[in-house]
Amino acid sequence: MDRMTETLYPAKALTDYLTRFEAVTILTHINPDADTLGTGLGIYNLLKTDRNKHVEIVNVSKDLPNYLDFLPGFGKIKKHADFEESMIISCDCGSAARLGVDINGRTVVNIDHHQSNEMYGELNVVVPDAASASQVAYRLFEQIMPINEEAAICFYAALFSDTRYFTTSSVNEEVFAVAKALVDLGAKPNEVAYNFTQRRSLASVRILQKALEHLHLHLDAKVATMFVTKQDILSAGARIPDMEGIVDYARSLATVEIGIFAMELGDGVRVSLRSKLADVSKLAQIFGGGGHSHAAGFTLKQCKIDETMDTILGKIKELGLLNET
Ligand SMILES: [Mn+2]
């Protein structure tokens, strides 16, 4: 192992933690995506091969994305953490608050790739250059144990998803090197792709239709906004996971630099931001959110959608986000 690998992926430190604890609680973030669940389940599938270890994987959200049910171990994801003295491994989560579990006083290994990560762990393995948290987990765990097929499928699916099927600016030689290694270990690219692209829920298409009805262009057509109201969500029969990816339609337009999608939920308005070049994580941070430079988001409590959009557009101008591009 070269020194670079040693600093980025502190395998020895991880081994020490794993030796000290008999039980491990794997935590994934609220409103889970394929990266947090794929990373968590990949690690779960690795750790559970040790018969002396107690391992649990937890996501506290009401709904899990059903299309991810092909990930080995998906049915084992629990809604509550039961272990009290376990070591915690958090996956793909920039802030402790997004875990939805009180981690005060606990030993946490934080595995992530968000630039905005708050480094809330005792051991923080945060690699912003990595395209997915699963890429970080793979590079870390491959040094200390054999990666089995179940884990390879999970890590590959997470990488496939967080790179938007290998199309984002984070895709480079290293991403393909990791993808190749995971395929060699048993991940089937066609099966993973099928699960992501050919198993849509009807509700996800119905809610997309509503969002497209509310597509508007602003600021010389450099910003596209889309939204869905509570009523839209109700009539489409959509759940939050059904709305993942809608924001990409806004960004995909030729003239558009920043795409914005807002959904009106019971407790406020949730906003997703996507950009081609501009750093939208700055914008998200102003509103108490976070994320990556080209994919970020935030939630505003008790807000109206039209006012929210006006405020966001104002901030885009104020920050000069479009001037950078
Ligand atoms: Mn991620």
mmCIF file of C-alpha atoms and ligand atoms in Angstrom:
data_model
loop_
_atom_site.group_PDB
_atom_site.id
_atom_site.type_symbol
_atom_site.label_atom_id
_atom_site.label_comp_id
_atom_site.label_asym_id
_atom_site.label_seq_id
_atom_site.Cartn_x
_atom_site.Cartn_y
_atom_site.Cartn_z
ATOM 1 C CA MET A 1 0.000 0.000 0.000
ATOM 2 C CA ASP A 2 1.385 3.438 -0.853
ATOM 3 C CA ARG A 3 1.338 6.316 1.611
ATOM 4 C CA MET A 4 -1.462 8.117 -0.215
ATOM 5 C CA THR A 5 -3.776 5.115 0.209
ATOM 6 C CA GLU A 6 -2.803 4.823 3.853
ATOM 7 C CA THR A 7 -3.785 8.409 4.662
ATOM 8 C CA LEU A 8 -6.985 8.456 2.627
ATOM 9 C CA TYR A 9 -8.158 5.012 3.723
ATOM 10 C CA PRO A 10 -6.941 4.277 7.270
ATOM 11 C CA ALA A 11 -7.532 0.530 7.238
ATOM 12 C CA LYS A 12 -5.449 -0.152 10.333
ATOM 13 C CA ALA A 13 -7.425 2.304 12.429
ATOM 14 C CA LEU A 14 -10.653 0.697 11.220
ATOM 15 C CA THR A 15 -9.371 -2.766 12.124
ATOM 16 C CA ASP A 16 -8.568 -1.510 15.631
ATOM 17 C CA TYR A 17 -12.106 -0.217 16.095
ATOM 18 C CA LEU A 18 -13.637 -3.423 14.733
ATOM 19 C CA THR A 19 -11.524 -5.467 17.139
ATOM 20 C CA ARG A 20 -12.611 -3.375 20.122
ATOM 21 C CA PHE A 21 -16.350 -3.815 19.523
ATOM 22 C CA GLU A 22 -18.406 -6.989 19.432
ATOM 23 C CA ALA A 23 -21.415 -5.242 17.949
ATOM 24 C CA VAL A 24 -21.708 -2.828 15.043
ATOM 25 C CA THR A 25 -24.614 -0.567 14.131
ATOM 26 C CA ILE A 26 -24.576 0.617 10.527
ATOM 27 C CA LEU A 27 -26.486 3.873 10.099
ATOM 28 C CA THR A 28 -27.782 5.274 6.816
ATOM 29 C CA HIS A 29 -29.195 8.752 6.257
ATOM 30 C CA ILE A 30 -32.839 9.811 6.294
ATOM 31 C CA ASN A 31 -34.603 9.976 2.924
ATOM 32 C CA PRO A 32 -32.219 7.270 1.838
ATOM 33 C CA ASP A 33 -30.753 6.988 -1.635
ATOM 34 C CA ALA A 34 -28.947 4.111 -3.289
ATOM 35 C CA ASP A 35 -25.541 5.288 -2.083
ATOM 36 C CA THR A 36 -26.307 5.356 1.621
ATOM 37 C CA LEU A 37 -28.187 2.008 1.503
ATOM 38 C CA GLY A 38 -25.748 0.360 -0.930
ATOM 39 C CA THR A 39 -22.758 1.421 1.145
ATOM 40 C CA GLY A 40 -24.438 0.347 4.394
ATOM 41 C CA LEU A 41 -25.619 -2.999 3.013
ATOM 42 C CA GLY A 42 -22.234 -3.651 1.419
ATOM 43 C CA ILE A 43 -20.568 -3.209 4.810
ATOM 44 C CA TYR A 44 -23.347 -5.256 6.452
ATOM 45 C CA ASN A 45 -22.717 -8.146 4.035
ATOM 46 C CA LEU A 46 -19.010 -8.031 4.839
ATOM 47 C CA LEU A 47 -19.260 -7.788 8.634
ATOM 48 C CA LYS A 48 -21.922 -10.455 9.014
ATOM 49 C CA THR A 49 -19.487 -13.067 7.640
ATOM 50 C CA ASP A 50 -17.836 -12.825 11.073
ATOM 51 C CA ARG A 51 -19.951 -15.134 13.251
ATOM 52 C CA ASN A 52 -18.691 -13.539 16.448
ATOM 53 C CA LYS A 53 -20.001 -10.149 15.472
ATOM 54 C CA HIS A 54 -23.463 -8.721 15.989
ATOM 55 C CA VAL A 55 -24.360 -6.429 13.120
ATOM 56 C CA GLU A 56 -27.478 -4.341 12.541
ATOM 57 C CA ILE A 57 -28.317 -1.904 9.749
ATOM 58 C CA VAL A 58 -30.744 0.930 10.381
ATOM 59 C CA ASN A 59 -32.662 3.567 8.473
ATOM 60 C CA VAL A 60 -35.211 5.594 10.448
ATOM 61 C CA SER A 61 -37.184 6.909 7.443
ATOM 62 C CA LYS A 62 -40.818 5.937 6.997
ATOM 63 C CA ASP A 63 -40.336 4.727 3.419
ATOM 64 C CA LEU A 64 -37.427 2.979 1.778
ATOM 65 C CA PRO A 65 -37.039 3.106 -2.028
ATOM 66 C CA ASN A 66 -38.618 -0.207 -3.110
ATOM 67 C CA TYR A 67 -36.616 -0.491 -6.322
ATOM 68 C CA LEU A 68 -33.550 -1.118 -4.162
ATOM 69 C CA ASP A 69 -35.028 -4.375 -2.875
ATOM 70 C CA PHE A 70 -32.586 -6.271 -5.132
ATOM 71 C CA LEU A 71 -29.691 -5.246 -2.881
ATOM 72 C CA PRO A 72 -28.643 -8.280 -0.820
ATOM 73 C CA GLY A 73 -29.757 -7.727 2.781
ATOM 74 C CA PHE A 74 -32.380 -5.075 1.917
ATOM 75 C CA GLY A 75 -34.974 -6.903 4.033
ATOM 76 C CA LYS A 76 -32.687 -6.692 7.079
ATOM 77 C CA ILE A 77 -32.816 -2.896 7.286
ATOM 78 C CA LYS A 78 -34.421 -1.936 10.608
ATOM 79 C CA LYS A 79 -36.265 1.253 11.549
ATOM 80 C CA HIS A 80 -34.674 1.526 15.001
ATOM 81 C CA ALA A 81 -31.216 0.897 16.384
ATOM 82 C CA ASP A 82 -31.369 -1.739 19.125
ATOM 83 C CA PHE A 83 -27.726 -2.117 20.154
ATOM 84 C CA GLU A 84 -26.716 0.261 22.915
ATOM 85 C CA GLU A 85 -22.995 -0.246 23.195
ATOM 86 C CA SER A 86 -22.112 -0.929 19.606
ATOM 87 C CA MET A 87 -19.681 0.927 17.439
ATOM 88 C CA ILE A 88 -21.434 2.973 14.787
ATOM 89 C CA ILE A 89 -20.536 3.129 11.113
ATOM 90 C CA SER A 90 -22.314 5.967 9.321
ATOM 91 C CA CYS A 91 -22.632 5.855 5.550
ATOM 92 C CA ASP A 92 -22.837 8.709 3.034
ATOM 93 C CA CYS A 93 -24.026 11.155 5.671
ATOM 94 C CA GLY A 94 -22.594 14.687 5.906
ATOM 95 C CA SER A 95 -24.179 15.628 9.211
ATOM 96 C CA ALA A 96 -25.023 13.622 12.309
ATOM 97 C CA ALA A 97 -28.525 15.133 12.331
ATOM 98 C CA ARG A 98 -29.357 13.332 9.061
ATOM 99 C CA LEU A 99 -28.851 9.971 10.745
ATOM 100 C CA GLY A 100 -31.964 10.501 12.844
ATOM 101 C CA VAL A 101 -30.368 8.553 15.701
ATOM 102 C CA ASP A 102 -28.747 10.009 18.809
ATOM 103 C CA ILE A 103 -25.041 9.225 18.494
ATOM 104 C CA ASN A 104 -23.937 11.261 21.513
ATOM 105 C CA GLY A 105 -21.166 9.524 23.424
ATOM 106 C CA ARG A 106 -20.890 6.738 20.845
ATOM 107 C CA THR A 107 -17.859 5.675 18.855
ATOM 108 C CA VAL A 108 -18.560 6.584 15.250
ATOM 109 C CA VAL A 109 -16.698 5.674 12.069
ATOM 110 C CA ASN A 110 -17.893 8.145 9.467
ATOM 111 C CA ILE A 111 -17.586 6.905 5.864
ATOM 112 C CA ASP A 112 -18.519 9.546 3.341
ATOM 113 C CA HIS A 113 -17.649 11.670 0.329
ATOM 114 C CA HIS A 114 -19.495 14.935 1.039
ATOM 115 C CA GLN A 115 -17.299 18.038 0.954
ATOM 116 C CA SER A 116 -19.593 19.526 3.609
ATOM 117 C CA ASN A 117 -19.126 16.594 6.043
ATOM 118 C CA GLU A 118 -19.108 17.833 9.637
ATOM 119 C CA MET A 119 -16.509 15.232 10.721
ATOM 120 C CA TYR A 120 -18.691 14.059 13.602
ATOM 121 C CA GLY A 121 -16.913 10.689 13.847
ATOM 122 C CA GLU A 122 -14.065 9.480 16.004
ATOM 123 C CA LEU A 123 -12.635 8.124 12.761
ATOM 124 C CA ASN A 124 -13.634 10.148 9.701
ATOM 125 C CA VAL A 125 -13.005 8.529 6.340
ATOM 126 C CA VAL A 126 -14.273 11.329 4.152
ATOM 127 C CA VAL A 127 -12.984 11.499 0.582
ATOM 128 C CA PRO A 128 -14.639 14.325 -1.378
ATOM 129 C CA ASP A 129 -12.969 13.220 -4.613
ATOM 130 C CA ALA A 130 -14.740 9.875 -4.454
ATOM 131 C CA ALA A 131 -17.838 9.592 -6.631
ATOM 132 C CA SER A 132 -19.796 7.634 -4.026
ATOM 133 C CA ALA A 133 -19.530 6.681 -0.381
ATOM 134 C CA SER A 134 -19.452 3.069 -1.586
ATOM 135 C CA GLN A 135 -16.227 3.801 -3.460
ATOM 136 C CA VAL A 136 -14.715 4.962 -0.157
ATOM 137 C CA ALA A 137 -16.063 1.892 1.656
ATOM 138 C CA TYR A 138 -14.693 -0.430 -1.019
ATOM 139 C CA ARG A 139 -11.196 1.085 -0.942
ATOM 140 C CA LEU A 140 -11.210 0.914 2.855
ATOM 141 C CA PHE A 141 -12.584 -2.590 3.376
ATOM 142 C CA GLU A 142 -10.733 -4.288 0.513
ATOM 143 C CA GLN A 143 -7.588 -3.783 2.573
ATOM 144 C CA ILE A 144 -8.876 -5.674 5.576
ATOM 145 C CA MET A 145 -11.141 -8.456 4.254
ATOM 146 C CA PRO A 146 -12.197 -10.227 1.065
ATOM 147 C CA ILE A 147 -15.086 -8.444 -0.650
ATOM 148 C CA ASN A 148 -17.880 -10.972 -1.240
ATOM 149 C CA GLU A 149 -20.350 -10.935 -4.131
ATOM 150 C CA GLU A 150 -23.210 -9.546 -2.023
ATOM 151 C CA ALA A 151 -21.091 -6.573 -0.972
ATOM 152 C CA ALA A 152 -19.816 -6.060 -4.522
ATOM 153 C CA ILE A 153 -23.404 -5.797 -5.840
ATOM 154 C CA CYS A 154 -24.282 -3.238 -3.156
ATOM 155 C CA PHE A 155 -21.155 -1.117 -3.646
ATOM 156 C CA TYR A 156 -21.523 -1.216 -7.450
ATOM 157 C CA ALA A 157 -25.207 -0.213 -7.330
ATOM 158 C CA ALA A 158 -24.347 2.725 -5.061
ATOM 159 C CA LEU A 159 -21.570 3.851 -7.405
ATOM 160 C CA PHE A 160 -23.801 3.432 -10.457
ATOM 161 C CA SER A 161 -26.488 5.565 -8.842
ATOM 162 C CA ASP A 162 -24.376 8.352 -7.332
ATOM 163 C CA THR A 163 -22.638 8.887 -10.677
ATOM 164 C CA ARG A 164 -26.066 9.057 -12.350
ATOM 165 C CA TYR A 165 -25.129 5.945 -14.304
ATOM 166 C CA PHE A 166 -21.548 7.065 -14.918
ATOM 167 C CA THR A 167 -22.399 10.504 -16.312
ATOM 168 C CA THR A 168 -21.359 12.987 -13.595
ATOM 169 C CA SER A 169 -18.187 15.076 -13.472
ATOM 170 C CA SER A 170 -16.930 12.870 -10.635
ATOM 171 C CA VAL A 171 -16.474 9.951 -13.058
ATOM 172 C CA ASN A 172 -12.819 9.267 -13.761
ATOM 173 C CA GLU A 173 -10.340 6.432 -14.164
ATOM 174 C CA GLU A 174 -10.586 5.530 -10.474
ATOM 175 C CA VAL A 175 -14.374 5.176 -10.704
ATOM 176 C CA PHE A 176 -14.012 2.724 -13.573
ATOM 177 C CA ALA A 177 -11.195 0.921 -11.760
ATOM 178 C CA VAL A 178 -13.472 0.390 -8.747
ATOM 179 C CA ALA A 179 -16.433 -0.535 -10.973
ATOM 180 C CA LYS A 180 -14.266 -3.082 -12.821
ATOM 181 C CA ALA A 181 -13.048 -4.576 -9.539
ATOM 182 C CA LEU A 182 -16.650 -4.868 -8.289
ATOM 183 C CA VAL A 183 -17.771 -6.532 -11.534
ATOM 184 C CA ASP A 184 -14.876 -8.978 -11.220
ATOM 185 C CA LEU A 185 -16.146 -9.732 -7.712
ATOM 186 C CA GLY A 186 -19.620 -10.596 -8.958
ATOM 187 C CA ALA A 187 -21.663 -7.418 -9.540
ATOM 188 C CA LYS A 188 -23.691 -7.762 -12.772
ATOM 189 C CA PRO A 189 -23.849 -4.384 -14.559
ATOM 190 C CA ASN A 190 -26.904 -5.297 -16.653
ATOM 191 C CA GLU A 191 -28.879 -6.521 -13.644
ATOM 192 C CA VAL A 192 -28.061 -3.436 -11.602
ATOM 193 C CA ALA A 193 -28.913 -1.147 -14.535
ATOM 194 C CA TYR A 194 -32.186 -3.013 -15.092
ATOM 195 C CA ASN A 195 -33.211 -2.460 -11.491
ATOM 196 C CA PHE A 196 -32.550 1.265 -11.730
ATOM 197 C CA THR A 197 -34.039 1.941 -15.165
ATOM 198 C CA GLN A 198 -36.701 -0.699 -15.935
ATOM 199 C CA ARG A 199 -38.623 -1.005 -12.657
ATOM 200 C CA ARG A 200 -40.213 2.423 -12.241
ATOM 201 C CA SER A 201 -43.354 2.807 -10.198
ATOM 202 C CA LEU A 202 -46.381 4.249 -11.974
ATOM 203 C CA ALA A 203 -46.580 6.895 -9.238
ATOM 204 C CA SER A 204 -43.068 8.090 -10.115
ATOM 205 C CA VAL A 205 -44.116 8.761 -13.729
ATOM 206 C CA ARG A 206 -47.404 10.375 -12.682
ATOM 207 C CA ILE A 207 -45.615 12.742 -10.301
ATOM 208 C CA LEU A 208 -43.006 13.513 -12.981
ATOM 209 C CA GLN A 209 -45.877 14.544 -15.253
ATOM 210 C CA LYS A 210 -47.098 16.979 -12.563
ATOM 211 C CA ALA A 211 -43.603 18.354 -12.079
ATOM 212 C CA LEU A 212 -43.183 18.908 -15.824
ATOM 213 C CA GLU A 213 -46.463 20.843 -15.880
ATOM 214 C CA HIS A 214 -44.789 23.220 -13.427
ATOM 215 C CA LEU A 215 -41.541 23.692 -15.322
ATOM 216 C CA HIS A 216 -40.471 27.319 -15.643
ATOM 217 C CA LEU A 217 -37.361 29.063 -16.915
ATOM 218 C CA HIS A 218 -35.744 32.074 -15.250
ATOM 219 C CA LEU A 219 -32.672 34.325 -15.511
ATOM 220 C CA ASP A 220 -32.141 34.121 -19.288
ATOM 221 C CA ALA A 221 -33.211 30.446 -19.257
ATOM 222 C CA LYS A 222 -30.170 29.546 -17.187
ATOM 223 C CA VAL A 223 -32.285 28.386 -14.265
ATOM 224 C CA ALA A 224 -35.140 25.886 -14.551
ATOM 225 C CA THR A 225 -37.554 25.373 -11.668
ATOM 226 C CA MET A 226 -40.063 22.578 -11.188
ATOM 227 C CA PHE A 227 -42.358 21.881 -8.263
ATOM 228 C CA VAL A 228 -45.113 19.621 -7.006
ATOM 229 C CA THR A 229 -47.753 20.565 -4.459
ATOM 230 C CA LYS A 230 -49.143 18.429 -1.643
ATOM 231 C CA GLN A 231 -52.216 17.875 -3.816
ATOM 232 C CA ASP A 232 -50.071 16.692 -6.779
ATOM 233 C CA ILE A 233 -48.298 14.196 -4.549
ATOM 234 C CA LEU A 234 -51.588 12.933 -3.169
ATOM 235 C CA SER A 235 -53.275 12.527 -6.556
ATOM 236 C CA ALA A 236 -50.242 10.769 -8.061
ATOM 237 C CA GLY A 237 -50.077 8.458 -5.047
ATOM 238 C CA ALA A 238 -46.385 9.294 -4.816
ATOM 239 C CA ARG A 239 -44.025 8.727 -1.929
ATOM 240 C CA ILE A 240 -40.786 10.648 -1.463
ATOM 241 C CA PRO A 241 -38.612 7.981 -3.144
ATOM 242 C CA ASP A 242 -40.835 8.297 -6.251
ATOM 243 C CA MET A 243 -39.586 11.859 -6.716
ATOM 244 C CA GLU A 244 -35.895 11.069 -6.830
ATOM 245 C CA GLY A 245 -34.319 12.136 -10.109
ATOM 246 C CA ILE A 246 -37.022 14.600 -11.155
ATOM 247 C CA VAL A 247 -34.629 17.511 -10.665
ATOM 248 C CA ASP A 248 -32.353 16.047 -13.367
ATOM 249 C CA TYR A 249 -34.995 16.914 -15.974
ATOM 250 C CA ALA A 250 -34.667 20.583 -15.032
ATOM 251 C CA ARG A 251 -30.889 20.561 -15.349
ATOM 252 C CA SER A 252 -30.912 18.544 -18.582
ATOM 253 C CA LEU A 253 -32.154 21.455 -20.726
ATOM 254 C CA ALA A 254 -29.548 22.868 -23.118
ATOM 255 C CA THR A 255 -29.586 26.432 -21.808
ATOM 256 C CA VAL A 256 -29.903 25.543 -18.144
ATOM 257 C CA GLU A 257 -27.060 25.836 -15.670
ATOM 258 C CA ILE A 258 -29.013 25.268 -12.443
ATOM 259 C CA GLY A 259 -32.022 22.981 -12.031
ATOM 260 C CA ILE A 260 -34.306 23.309 -9.008
ATOM 261 C CA PHE A 261 -37.054 20.961 -7.872
ATOM 262 C CA ALA A 262 -39.265 21.753 -4.890
ATOM 263 C CA MET A 263 -41.767 19.451 -3.246
ATOM 264 C CA GLU A 264 -44.396 20.576 -0.798
ATOM 265 C CA LEU A 265 -44.479 18.136 2.092
ATOM 266 C CA GLY A 266 -46.398 18.018 5.341
ATOM 267 C CA ASP A 267 -43.801 19.963 7.301
ATOM 268 C CA GLY A 268 -42.401 22.341 4.705
ATOM 269 C CA VAL A 269 -40.802 22.574 1.291
ATOM 270 C CA ARG A 270 -37.930 20.324 0.305
ATOM 271 C CA VAL A 271 -35.666 21.641 -2.417
ATOM 272 C CA SER A 272 -33.182 19.760 -4.617
ATOM 273 C CA LEU A 273 -30.509 21.650 -6.535
ATOM 274 C CA ARG A 274 -28.475 20.402 -9.501
ATOM 275 C CA SER A 275 -25.956 22.310 -11.587
ATOM 276 C CA LYS A 276 -23.633 21.773 -14.513
ATOM 277 C CA LEU A 277 -20.734 23.938 -13.248
ATOM 278 C CA ALA A 278 -21.955 26.326 -10.527
ATOM 279 C CA ASP A 279 -21.370 25.438 -6.879
ATOM 280 C CA VAL A 280 -24.904 24.962 -5.581
ATOM 281 C CA SER A 281 -23.736 23.613 -2.219
ATOM 282 C CA LYS A 282 -23.083 27.281 -1.289
ATOM 283 C CA LEU A 283 -26.712 28.017 -2.059
ATOM 284 C CA ALA A 284 -27.922 25.031 -0.025
ATOM 285 C CA GLN A 285 -25.796 26.073 2.944
ATOM 286 C CA ILE A 286 -27.451 29.496 3.092
ATOM 287 C CA PHE A 287 -30.731 27.684 3.712
ATOM 288 C CA GLY A 288 -29.288 25.290 6.283
ATOM 289 C CA GLY A 289 -28.749 22.394 3.866
ATOM 290 C CA GLY A 290 -25.690 20.908 2.223
ATOM 291 C CA GLY A 291 -24.376 18.499 -0.349
ATOM 292 C CA HIS A 292 -21.937 18.434 -3.224
ATOM 293 C CA SER A 293 -21.003 21.283 -5.538
ATOM 294 C CA HIS A 294 -23.252 19.999 -8.360
ATOM 295 C CA ALA A 295 -25.923 18.251 -6.274
ATOM 296 C CA ALA A 296 -27.252 19.731 -3.052
ATOM 297 C CA GLY A 297 -30.467 20.368 -1.188
ATOM 298 C CA PHE A 298 -32.259 21.775 1.823
ATOM 299 C CA THR A 299 -35.637 21.876 3.565
ATOM 300 C CA LEU A 300 -37.555 24.985 4.617
ATOM 301 C CA LYS A 301 -40.119 24.599 7.367
ATOM 302 C CA GLN A 302 -43.508 26.281 6.981
ATOM 303 C CA CYS A 303 -42.946 27.930 3.643
ATOM 304 C CA LYS A 304 -44.888 28.524 0.457
ATOM 305 C CA ILE A 305 -43.454 27.174 -2.789
ATOM 306 C CA ASP A 306 -43.734 30.371 -4.847
ATOM 307 C CA GLU A 307 -42.092 32.476 -2.127
ATOM 308 C CA THR A 308 -39.373 29.860 -1.701
ATOM 309 C CA MET A 309 -38.580 29.917 -5.434
ATOM 310 C CA ASP A 310 -38.407 33.727 -5.463
ATOM 311 C CA THR A 311 -36.031 33.703 -2.501
ATOM 312 C CA ILE A 312 -33.798 31.070 -4.113
ATOM 313 C CA LEU A 313 -33.649 32.933 -7.425
ATOM 314 C CA GLY A 314 -32.727 36.094 -5.505
ATOM 315 C CA LYS A 315 -29.889 34.285 -3.727
ATOM 316 C CA ILE A 316 -28.568 32.857 -7.023
ATOM 317 C CA LYS A 317 -28.215 36.417 -8.311
ATOM 318 C CA GLU A 318 -26.782 37.681 -5.024
ATOM 319 C CA LEU A 319 -24.144 34.932 -4.887
ATOM 320 C CA GLY A 320 -23.291 35.464 -8.564
ATOM 321 C CA LEU A 321 -23.576 31.725 -9.145
ATOM 322 C CA LEU A 322 -24.311 32.158 -12.827
ATOM 323 C CA ASN A 323 -21.327 34.454 -13.326
ATOM 324 C CA GLU A 324 -18.957 31.641 -12.408
ATOM 325 C CA THR A 325 -20.080 29.509 -15.318
HETATM 326 MN MN MN B 1 -23.358 9.662 -1.926
#
